[in-house]
Amino acid sequence: MKKQKLTDEDYPTTGHVWDGIREYDKPMPRWWLITLYLTIIWGIGYTIAYPAWPLISGATPGLLGYSTRGEVAEEISAVNALNADIEAKLLATPMEDVAADPDLARFASAGGSAVFRTYCAQCHGSGAQGFKGYPNLQDDDWLWGGDLTALETTIRHGIRFETDDDTRYSEMPKFGEILEHEEIEHLTDYVLSLGSKDHDTISAEHGAALFAENCTDCHGENGEGDREQGAPKLADALWLFSSDREEVTKTITFSRFGVMPAWQGRISEAQIKQVTFYVHQLGGGE
Amino acid sequence: MSSSSTPPPRLFEAREPVFPQRVSGWFRRLKWWLMLFTLGIYYLTPWIRWDRGVSLPDQAVLVDLANARFFFFWIEIWPHEFYFIAGLLIMAGLGLFLFTAFLGRVWCGYACPQTVWTDLFILVERWVEGDRNARIRLLRSKWGSRKWRLRVTKWIIWLLISVATGGAWVFYFSDAPTLLADLATGRAAFVAYGTIAVMTLTTLVFGGFMREQICTYACPWPRIQAAMMDEHSLNVAYRNWRGEPRGKLGKAEGDCIDCLACVNVCPQGIDIRDGEQVECITCALCIDACDNMMEKIGKPRGLIDYCALSDEENERAGQPIISVWKHVLRLRNIIYFTLWALIGVVLVVMLYIRSDFSASLTPDRNPRFVTLSDGSIRNAYDLRLSNQTGASRSFHVSIKSEDPLRLELQGQSVLDVAVPADETIHQRVYLYAKPAYLAAGSESSPVRFWIEETSTNERSFVDTIFAGDTR
């Protein structure tokens, strides 16, 4: 039986006319139809195999037990497994020797950067630039020391963090309870003069005597500070709480009590070493 | 409109099997050579070796995705030089414009992988099952031992070609001999097997079973090309003013004796005498078939030929046939060619003047500057140095600026940086401005970093700024 071959005239048109051009309504190829059915079958199979249909709380779990969270957890453990060797090496290497090994240094600073952005950036800023009352970690001024050992101790035990027995601790007296208002004004002028800021010279001269009496035990004879006690250097260009006159007066009157949490036990040993290395190589490390 | 007497056509139609007949002639020979050439390039290229030294791969053409490198004989492209690839793609695009304006769908007919592999699959089909008539008989015959034997033989050969096709593809992305050994022993990565499986399946289905359906229904090119051709583009066409009215030999007024030779050889299953149509890939086999027949009956060749739409009017009016060169050398083609060649020349020049190291610099934005205890201002920069050679090299860093800023490299006492072979390193760099310097108190001051290769003294610079404290 021979099939009748259809000519163009046998086909209807879609009825669309544009500029005299009409569009045939010709049959689709059969394989195309089969492909369409296959995709529908695939789609049904997919919704059975994977989480798909929304329910009131949640969705159908799917036969394969797939979840994006599970996938992320797998990826994380795969990365951890890949890093296991170099992490063990980092733990076994003394902090001073990390920089000498380029691979280890790269691992420590990359990991430390991630730790810093997760746990430290809230107070110290994402660029470690600090804020008023929160030290800038890029500069060369350190309250408690800026070498690797000092940094590691600070990170492990925190500052004035009372639940940690080894925390760094010191407390400045509230001179508002000890000195007269006028005396505090004189001290303010003297402290400003140490940092080469605008001040009243005569008042500062009075302040010098008061400073020698009350402040030198911690801040040093010439305001050079004392890292053992976390007492800031006063004779430099950097001010943790700004160099405004009111702020300096406020500090002397009410004192300050900056607290940093201890990270030992909250982040892993390797993370402590990483973030120590990272902070040290930001430019201020000693 | 369909009337009650003629039933409306079905919504879906089965594929009409096509049985291209064997043909010989000038175009068929050209296509055999082109097939040999293109398939040869495809299958053999990954096996060419090229010595680049110990630390670089010795495969002549290699897309090294893991290390983000592209190797092509003596050329090595890094990701930041991707504009070379972009340039090649633009050239490929302009090349298609040029060839389409000049020769219509010449890409489809001669060089498209779909055409080349289909041609190869049809060749296998003919070897196993015989020529057109034998194949038609085989299709209509019952499924007996002979039909099974021939069909299974054909499918196995197709499958082997398909596996080789998918297999050759993955060799472009990894060291070919190593990968072949790994593939054979089951140690290769899953992605390699997966890619081979997908490529095998597509080659088998597209080349063996879909064939002209891909060109007609799946490929966008037949639709795009209409916008790129004009009445002077050369296309495979039937000189109906010479052939019509057709009829049996001796009775016809025209030259066409309706022998159907052109229809029988067509891999797309169309009749070229219906005029230009979207299904035609201009493979030119009908030209060979018709020329052979014209020779036999003693008529001039070229009843089916490469000709342009504009030829019809001329030739109907009795003018002589316009030479191919007149169709080639016209403004449109010359403009396309000039643009194409210009980009090519620019790329080649850039390839030869490019440096084999590169430096880039990003100033720290957060914070923009750091005040130090003596009041001086420090800026930090991330300096990236790429060593695009196979040997370790050392680079000296220096700066040029208004103020005598102090330069320091993080963790280094000298101003030299060693970069291992074929690597990019990051070096943190500091600039210090004393409080008295203008730069310390200005919003931004220009600084030029000079990077000098210590052995060749080849230099390159990066301009950046120094940010000061304006408070």
mmCIF file with all atom_site columns, C-alpha atoms in Angstrom, chain B residues 20-182:
data_model
loop_
_atom_site.group_PDB
_atom_site.id
_atom_site.type_symbol
_atom_site.label_atom_id
_atom_site.label_alt_id
_atom_site.label_comp_id
_atom_site.label_asym_id
_atom_site.label_entity_id
_atom_site.label_seq_id
_atom_site.pdbx_PDB_ins_code
_atom_site.Cartn_x
_atom_site.Cartn_y
_atom_site.Cartn_z
_atom_site.occupancy
_atom_site.B_iso_or_equiv
_atom_site.pdbx_formal_charge
_atom_site.auth_seq_id
_atom_site.auth_comp_id
_atom_site.auth_asym_id
_atom_site.auth_atom_id
_atom_site.pdbx_PDB_model_num
ATOM 1   C CA . PRO B 1 20  ? 20.999 8.169   0.333  1.00 0.00 ? 20  PRO B CA 1
ATOM 2   C CA . GLN B 1 21  ? 22.421 6.455   -2.746 1.00 0.00 ? 21  GLN B CA 1
ATOM 3   C CA . ARG B 1 22  ? 26.120 6.159   -3.425 1.00 0.00 ? 22  ARG B CA 1
ATOM 4   C CA . VAL B 1 23  ? 27.371 8.850   -5.763 1.00 0.00 ? 23  VAL B CA 1
ATOM 5   C CA . SER B 1 24  ? 30.730 9.754   -7.215 1.00 0.00 ? 24  SER B CA 1
ATOM 6   C CA . GLY B 1 25  ? 31.996 13.019  -8.516 1.00 0.00 ? 25  GLY B CA 1
ATOM 7   C CA . TRP B 1 26  ? 33.991 16.132  -7.734 1.00 0.00 ? 26  TRP B CA 1
ATOM 8   C CA . PHE B 1 27  ? 32.010 17.231  -4.679 1.00 0.00 ? 27  PHE B CA 1
ATOM 9   C CA . ARG B 1 28  ? 31.825 13.696  -3.257 1.00 0.00 ? 28  ARG B CA 1
ATOM 10  C CA . ARG B 1 29  ? 35.635 13.411  -3.502 1.00 0.00 ? 29  ARG B CA 1
ATOM 11  C CA . LEU B 1 30  ? 36.042 16.822  -1.873 1.00 0.00 ? 30  LEU B CA 1
ATOM 12  C CA . LYS B 1 31  ? 33.761 15.740  0.958  1.00 0.00 ? 31  LYS B CA 1
ATOM 13  C CA . TRP B 1 32  ? 35.683 12.489  1.503  1.00 0.00 ? 32  TRP B CA 1
ATOM 14  C CA . TRP B 1 33  ? 38.914 14.468  1.841  1.00 0.00 ? 33  TRP B CA 1
ATOM 15  C CA . LEU B 1 34  ? 37.295 16.990  4.137  1.00 0.00 ? 34  LEU B CA 1
ATOM 16  C CA . MET B 1 35  ? 35.906 14.174  6.285  1.00 0.00 ? 35  MET B CA 1
ATOM 17  C CA . LEU B 1 36  ? 39.344 12.584  6.506  1.00 0.00 ? 36  LEU B CA 1
ATOM 18  C CA . PHE B 1 37  ? 40.863 15.965  7.359  1.00 0.00 ? 37  PHE B CA 1
ATOM 19  C CA . THR B 1 38  ? 38.345 17.066  10.013 1.00 0.00 ? 38  THR B CA 1
ATOM 20  C CA . LEU B 1 39  ? 38.039 13.672  11.687 1.00 0.00 ? 39  LEU B CA 1
ATOM 21  C CA . GLY B 1 40  ? 41.816 13.332  11.581 1.00 0.00 ? 40  GLY B CA 1
ATOM 22  C CA . ILE B 1 41  ? 42.212 16.648  13.387 1.00 0.00 ? 41  ILE B CA 1
ATOM 23  C CA . TYR B 1 42  ? 39.583 15.664  15.914 1.00 0.00 ? 42  TYR B CA 1
ATOM 24  C CA . TYR B 1 43  ? 40.894 12.192  16.747 1.00 0.00 ? 43  TYR B CA 1
ATOM 25  C CA . LEU B 1 44  ? 44.660 12.777  16.496 1.00 0.00 ? 44  LEU B CA 1
ATOM 26  C CA . THR B 1 45  ? 45.245 16.269  17.918 1.00 0.00 ? 45  THR B CA 1
ATOM 27  C CA . PRO B 1 46  ? 45.285 15.207  21.606 1.00 0.00 ? 46  PRO B CA 1
ATOM 28  C CA . TRP B 1 47  ? 48.096 12.749  20.821 1.00 0.00 ? 47  TRP B CA 1
ATOM 29  C CA . ILE B 1 48  ? 50.535 15.362  19.490 1.00 0.00 ? 48  ILE B CA 1
ATOM 30  C CA . ARG B 1 49  ? 53.311 16.010  22.015 1.00 0.00 ? 49  ARG B CA 1
ATOM 31  C CA . TRP B 1 50  ? 55.006 19.370  22.606 1.00 0.00 ? 50  TRP B CA 1
ATOM 32  C CA . ASP B 1 51  ? 57.931 19.839  24.963 1.00 0.00 ? 51  ASP B CA 1
ATOM 33  C CA . ARG B 1 52  ? 57.452 22.781  27.359 1.00 0.00 ? 52  ARG B CA 1
ATOM 34  C CA . GLY B 1 53  ? 59.932 21.857  30.073 1.00 0.00 ? 53  GLY B CA 1
ATOM 35  C CA . VAL B 1 54  ? 59.544 19.765  33.199 1.00 0.00 ? 54  VAL B CA 1
ATOM 36  C CA . SER B 1 55  ? 56.881 21.660  35.099 1.00 0.00 ? 55  SER B CA 1
ATOM 37  C CA . LEU B 1 56  ? 54.402 22.051  32.230 1.00 0.00 ? 56  LEU B CA 1
ATOM 38  C CA . PRO B 1 57  ? 52.346 19.425  30.372 1.00 0.00 ? 57  PRO B CA 1
ATOM 39  C CA . ASP B 1 58  ? 53.813 18.103  27.121 1.00 0.00 ? 58  ASP B CA 1
ATOM 40  C CA . GLN B 1 59  ? 50.491 17.837  25.263 1.00 0.00 ? 59  GLN B CA 1
ATOM 41  C CA . ALA B 1 60  ? 50.331 20.129  22.226 1.00 0.00 ? 60  ALA B CA 1
ATOM 42  C CA . VAL B 1 61  ? 46.643 21.038  22.647 1.00 0.00 ? 61  VAL B CA 1
ATOM 43  C CA . LEU B 1 62  ? 45.313 20.883  26.171 1.00 0.00 ? 62  LEU B CA 1
ATOM 44  C CA . VAL B 1 63  ? 42.463 22.600  28.000 1.00 0.00 ? 63  VAL B CA 1
ATOM 45  C CA . ASP B 1 64  ? 43.687 22.308  31.576 1.00 0.00 ? 64  ASP B CA 1
ATOM 46  C CA . LEU B 1 65  ? 40.525 23.239  33.503 1.00 0.00 ? 65  LEU B CA 1
ATOM 47  C CA . ALA B 1 66  ? 41.913 22.300  36.938 1.00 0.00 ? 66  ALA B CA 1
ATOM 48  C CA . ASN B 1 67  ? 44.826 24.740  36.611 1.00 0.00 ? 67  ASN B CA 1
ATOM 49  C CA . ALA B 1 68  ? 42.931 27.205  34.405 1.00 0.00 ? 68  ALA B CA 1
ATOM 50  C CA . ARG B 1 69  ? 45.368 27.039  31.491 1.00 0.00 ? 69  ARG B CA 1
ATOM 51  C CA . PHE B 1 70  ? 44.916 26.564  27.766 1.00 0.00 ? 70  PHE B CA 1
ATOM 52  C CA . PHE B 1 71  ? 47.866 25.176  25.823 1.00 0.00 ? 71  PHE B CA 1
ATOM 53  C CA . PHE B 1 72  ? 48.076 25.346  22.030 1.00 0.00 ? 72  PHE B CA 1
ATOM 54  C CA . PHE B 1 73  ? 51.494 24.302  20.729 1.00 0.00 ? 73  PHE B CA 1
ATOM 55  C CA . TRP B 1 74  ? 53.815 27.227  21.612 1.00 0.00 ? 74  TRP B CA 1
ATOM 56  C CA . ILE B 1 75  ? 50.973 29.373  22.967 1.00 0.00 ? 75  ILE B CA 1
ATOM 57  C CA . GLU B 1 76  ? 49.826 29.307  26.575 1.00 0.00 ? 76  GLU B CA 1
ATOM 58  C CA . ILE B 1 77  ? 46.709 31.220  27.542 1.00 0.00 ? 77  ILE B CA 1
ATOM 59  C CA . TRP B 1 78  ? 45.929 32.222  31.130 1.00 0.00 ? 78  TRP B CA 1
ATOM 60  C CA . PRO B 1 79  ? 42.453 33.152  32.348 1.00 0.00 ? 79  PRO B CA 1
ATOM 61  C CA . HIS B 1 80  ? 43.238 36.885  32.241 1.00 0.00 ? 80  HIS B CA 1
ATOM 62  C CA . GLU B 1 81  ? 44.093 36.488  28.546 1.00 0.00 ? 81  GLU B CA 1
ATOM 63  C CA . PHE B 1 82  ? 40.697 35.046  27.734 1.00 0.00 ? 82  PHE B CA 1
ATOM 64  C CA . TYR B 1 83  ? 40.232 37.867  25.225 1.00 0.00 ? 83  TYR B CA 1
ATOM 65  C CA . PHE B 1 84  ? 42.257 35.746  22.802 1.00 0.00 ? 84  PHE B CA 1
ATOM 66  C CA . ILE B 1 85  ? 39.511 33.115  22.947 1.00 0.00 ? 85  ILE B CA 1
ATOM 67  C CA . ALA B 1 86  ? 36.880 35.849  22.694 1.00 0.00 ? 86  ALA B CA 1
ATOM 68  C CA . GLY B 1 87  ? 38.739 37.186  19.640 1.00 0.00 ? 87  GLY B CA 1
ATOM 69  C CA . LEU B 1 88  ? 38.795 33.734  18.056 1.00 0.00 ? 88  LEU B CA 1
ATOM 70  C CA . LEU B 1 89  ? 35.062 33.372  18.685 1.00 0.00 ? 89  LEU B CA 1
ATOM 71  C CA . ILE B 1 90  ? 34.426 36.767  17.052 1.00 0.00 ? 90  ILE B CA 1
ATOM 72  C CA . MET B 1 91  ? 36.545 35.625  14.100 1.00 0.00 ? 91  MET B CA 1
ATOM 73  C CA . ALA B 1 92  ? 34.522 32.414  13.932 1.00 0.00 ? 92  ALA B CA 1
ATOM 74  C CA . GLY B 1 93  ? 31.325 34.474  13.933 1.00 0.00 ? 93  GLY B CA 1
ATOM 75  C CA . LEU B 1 94  ? 32.547 36.847  11.221 1.00 0.00 ? 94  LEU B CA 1
ATOM 76  C CA . GLY B 1 95  ? 33.862 33.831  9.301  1.00 0.00 ? 95  GLY B CA 1
ATOM 77  C CA . LEU B 1 96  ? 30.378 32.357  9.327  1.00 0.00 ? 96  LEU B CA 1
ATOM 78  C CA . PHE B 1 97  ? 28.943 35.677  8.095  1.00 0.00 ? 97  PHE B CA 1
ATOM 79  C CA . LEU B 1 98  ? 31.525 35.746  5.316  1.00 0.00 ? 98  LEU B CA 1
ATOM 80  C CA . PHE B 1 99  ? 31.024 32.185  4.180  1.00 0.00 ? 99  PHE B CA 1
ATOM 81  C CA . THR B 1 100 ? 27.254 32.428  4.403  1.00 0.00 ? 100 THR B CA 1
ATOM 82  C CA . ALA B 1 101 ? 27.146 35.619  2.356  1.00 0.00 ? 101 ALA B CA 1
ATOM 83  C CA . PHE B 1 102 ? 29.458 33.979  -0.167 1.00 0.00 ? 102 PHE B CA 1
ATOM 84  C CA . LEU B 1 103 ? 28.419 30.310  -0.232 1.00 0.00 ? 103 LEU B CA 1
ATOM 85  C CA . GLY B 1 104 ? 25.183 30.016  1.783  1.00 0.00 ? 104 GLY B CA 1
ATOM 86  C CA . ARG B 1 105 ? 25.110 27.052  4.125  1.00 0.00 ? 105 ARG B CA 1
ATOM 87  C CA . VAL B 1 106 ? 28.564 25.790  3.182  1.00 0.00 ? 106 VAL B CA 1
ATOM 88  C CA . TRP B 1 107 ? 29.304 25.132  6.876  1.00 0.00 ? 107 TRP B CA 1
ATOM 89  C CA . CYS B 1 108 ? 26.251 22.842  7.073  1.00 0.00 ? 108 CYS B CA 1
ATOM 90  C CA . GLY B 1 109 ? 27.148 20.983  3.934  1.00 0.00 ? 109 GLY B CA 1
ATOM 91  C CA . TYR B 1 110 ? 30.838 20.354  4.466  1.00 0.00 ? 110 TYR B CA 1
ATOM 92  C CA . ALA B 1 111 ? 32.164 21.023  7.955  1.00 0.00 ? 111 ALA B CA 1
ATOM 93  C CA . CYS B 1 112 ? 29.370 20.717  10.521 1.00 0.00 ? 112 CYS B CA 1
ATOM 94  C CA . PRO B 1 113 ? 30.068 17.742  12.841 1.00 0.00 ? 113 PRO B CA 1
ATOM 95  C CA . GLN B 1 114 ? 26.437 16.638  12.381 1.00 0.00 ? 114 GLN B CA 1
ATOM 96  C CA . THR B 1 115 ? 27.033 16.389  8.613  1.00 0.00 ? 115 THR B CA 1
ATOM 97  C CA . VAL B 1 116 ? 30.480 14.795  8.872  1.00 0.00 ? 116 VAL B CA 1
ATOM 98  C CA . TRP B 1 117 ? 29.485 12.095  11.363 1.00 0.00 ? 117 TRP B CA 1
ATOM 99  C CA . THR B 1 118 ? 26.184 11.417  9.566  1.00 0.00 ? 118 THR B CA 1
ATOM 100 C CA . ASP B 1 119 ? 28.190 10.977  6.357  1.00 0.00 ? 119 ASP B CA 1
ATOM 101 C CA . LEU B 1 120 ? 30.467 8.522   8.176  1.00 0.00 ? 120 LEU B CA 1
ATOM 102 C CA . PHE B 1 121 ? 27.510 6.623   9.626  1.00 0.00 ? 121 PHE B CA 1
ATOM 103 C CA . ILE B 1 122 ? 25.863 6.421   6.188  1.00 0.00 ? 122 ILE B CA 1
ATOM 104 C CA . LEU B 1 123 ? 29.141 5.073   4.787  1.00 0.00 ? 123 LEU B CA 1
ATOM 105 C CA . VAL B 1 124 ? 29.125 2.308   7.427  1.00 0.00 ? 124 VAL B CA 1
ATOM 106 C CA . GLU B 1 125 ? 25.467 1.618   6.694  1.00 0.00 ? 125 GLU B CA 1
ATOM 107 C CA . ARG B 1 126 ? 26.266 1.205   3.008  1.00 0.00 ? 126 ARG B CA 1
ATOM 108 C CA . TRP B 1 127 ? 29.217 -1.134  3.700  1.00 0.00 ? 127 TRP B CA 1
ATOM 109 C CA . VAL B 1 128 ? 27.120 -3.374  5.927  1.00 0.00 ? 128 VAL B CA 1
ATOM 110 C CA . GLU B 1 129 ? 23.663 -3.299  4.361  1.00 0.00 ? 129 GLU B CA 1
ATOM 111 C CA . GLY B 1 130 ? 24.372 -2.356  0.759  1.00 0.00 ? 130 GLY B CA 1
ATOM 112 C CA . ASP B 1 131 ? 23.330 0.601   -1.366 1.00 0.00 ? 131 ASP B CA 1
ATOM 113 C CA . ARG B 1 132 ? 19.964 2.371   -1.488 1.00 0.00 ? 132 ARG B CA 1
ATOM 114 C CA . ASN B 1 133 ? 17.844 -0.371  -3.038 1.00 0.00 ? 133 ASN B CA 1
ATOM 115 C CA . ALA B 1 134 ? 19.297 -3.110  -0.819 1.00 0.00 ? 134 ALA B CA 1
ATOM 116 C CA . ARG B 1 135 ? 18.607 -0.979  2.226  1.00 0.00 ? 135 ARG B CA 1
ATOM 117 C CA . ILE B 1 136 ? 15.025 -0.300  1.197  1.00 0.00 ? 136 ILE B CA 1
ATOM 118 C CA . ARG B 1 137 ? 14.503 -4.050  0.665  1.00 0.00 ? 137 ARG B CA 1
ATOM 119 C CA . LEU B 1 138 ? 16.073 -4.772  4.052  1.00 0.00 ? 138 LEU B CA 1
ATOM 120 C CA . LEU B 1 139 ? 13.727 -2.294  5.758  1.00 0.00 ? 139 LEU B CA 1
ATOM 121 C CA . ARG B 1 140 ? 10.688 -3.947  4.210  1.00 0.00 ? 140 ARG B CA 1
ATOM 122 C CA . SER B 1 141 ? 11.871 -7.515  4.874  1.00 0.00 ? 141 SER B CA 1
ATOM 123 C CA . LYS B 1 142 ? 10.809 -9.534  7.929  1.00 0.00 ? 142 LYS B CA 1
ATOM 124 C CA . TRP B 1 143 ? 13.008 -9.590  11.056 1.00 0.00 ? 143 TRP B CA 1
ATOM 125 C CA . GLY B 1 144 ? 14.918 -12.803 10.258 1.00 0.00 ? 144 GLY B CA 1
ATOM 126 C CA . SER B 1 145 ? 18.475 -13.913 11.010 1.00 0.00 ? 145 SER B CA 1
ATOM 127 C CA . ARG B 1 146 ? 19.941 -11.966 8.066  1.00 0.00 ? 146 ARG B CA 1
ATOM 128 C CA . LYS B 1 147 ? 18.254 -8.717  8.983  1.00 0.00 ? 147 LYS B CA 1
ATOM 129 C CA . TRP B 1 148 ? 19.280 -9.110  12.641 1.00 0.00 ? 148 TRP B CA 1
ATOM 130 C CA . ARG B 1 149 ? 22.864 -9.921  11.650 1.00 0.00 ? 149 ARG B CA 1
ATOM 131 C CA . LEU B 1 150 ? 23.183 -6.868  9.377  1.00 0.00 ? 150 LEU B CA 1
ATOM 132 C CA . ARG B 1 151 ? 21.423 -4.480  11.750 1.00 0.00 ? 151 ARG B CA 1
ATOM 133 C CA . VAL B 1 152 ? 23.394 -5.597  14.823 1.00 0.00 ? 152 VAL B CA 1
ATOM 134 C CA . THR B 1 153 ? 26.699 -5.402  12.895 1.00 0.00 ? 153 THR B CA 1
ATOM 135 C CA . LYS B 1 154 ? 25.847 -1.863  11.800 1.00 0.00 ? 154 LYS B CA 1
ATOM 136 C CA . TRP B 1 155 ? 24.815 -0.790  15.292 1.00 0.00 ? 155 TRP B CA 1
ATOM 137 C CA . ILE B 1 156 ? 27.977 -2.218  16.832 1.00 0.00 ? 156 ILE B CA 1
ATOM 138 C CA . ILE B 1 157 ? 30.199 -0.345  14.363 1.00 0.00 ? 157 ILE B CA 1
ATOM 139 C CA . TRP B 1 158 ? 28.203 2.842   14.981 1.00 0.00 ? 158 TRP B CA 1
ATOM 140 C CA . LEU B 1 159 ? 28.582 2.326   18.711 1.00 0.00 ? 159 LEU B CA 1
ATOM 141 C CA . LEU B 1 160 ? 32.351 1.861   18.385 1.00 0.00 ? 160 LEU B CA 1
ATOM 142 C CA . ILE B 1 161 ? 32.644 5.075   16.354 1.00 0.00 ? 161 ILE B CA 1
ATOM 143 C CA . SER B 1 162 ? 30.491 6.852   18.953 1.00 0.00 ? 162 SER B CA 1
ATOM 144 C CA . VAL B 1 163 ? 32.621 5.628   21.857 1.00 0.00 ? 163 VAL B CA 1
ATOM 145 C CA . ALA B 1 164 ? 35.757 6.735   20.010 1.00 0.00 ? 164 ALA B CA 1
ATOM 146 C CA . THR B 1 165 ? 34.142 10.141  19.426 1.00 0.00 ? 165 THR B CA 1
ATOM 147 C CA . GLY B 1 166 ? 33.236 10.633  23.086 1.00 0.00 ? 166 GLY B CA 1
ATOM 148 C CA . GLY B 1 167 ? 36.590 9.177   24.084 1.00 0.00 ? 167 GLY B CA 1
ATOM 149 C CA . ALA B 1 168 ? 38.580 11.579  21.895 1.00 0.00 ? 168 ALA B CA 1
ATOM 150 C CA . TRP B 1 169 ? 36.745 14.542  23.410 1.00 0.00 ? 169 TRP B CA 1
ATOM 151 C CA . VAL B 1 170 ? 37.965 13.945  26.985 1.00 0.00 ? 170 VAL B CA 1
ATOM 152 C CA . PHE B 1 171 ? 41.598 13.655  25.822 1.00 0.00 ? 171 PHE B CA 1
ATOM 153 C CA . TYR B 1 172 ? 41.567 17.399  25.117 1.00 0.00 ? 172 TYR B CA 1
ATOM 154 C CA . PHE B 1 173 ? 41.110 18.034  28.855 1.00 0.00 ? 173 PHE B CA 1
ATOM 155 C CA . SER B 1 174 ? 43.775 15.780  30.345 1.00 0.00 ? 174 SER B CA 1
ATOM 156 C CA . ASP B 1 175 ? 47.070 14.167  29.426 1.00 0.00 ? 175 ASP B CA 1
ATOM 157 C CA . ALA B 1 176 ? 45.934 11.723  26.714 1.00 0.00 ? 176 ALA B CA 1
ATOM 158 C CA . PRO B 1 177 ? 48.231 8.692   27.329 1.00 0.00 ? 177 PRO B CA 1
ATOM 159 C CA . THR B 1 178 ? 47.701 8.837   31.112 1.00 0.00 ? 178 THR B CA 1
ATOM 160 C CA . LEU B 1 179 ? 43.960 9.245   30.721 1.00 0.00 ? 179 LEU B CA 1
ATOM 161 C CA . LEU B 1 180 ? 43.732 6.364   28.239 1.00 0.00 ? 180 LEU B CA 1
ATOM 162 C CA . ALA B 1 181 ? 45.534 4.076   30.691 1.00 0.00 ? 181 ALA B CA 1
ATOM 163 C CA . ASP B 1 182 ? 43.276 5.269   33.511 1.00 0.00 ? 182 ASP B CA 1
#
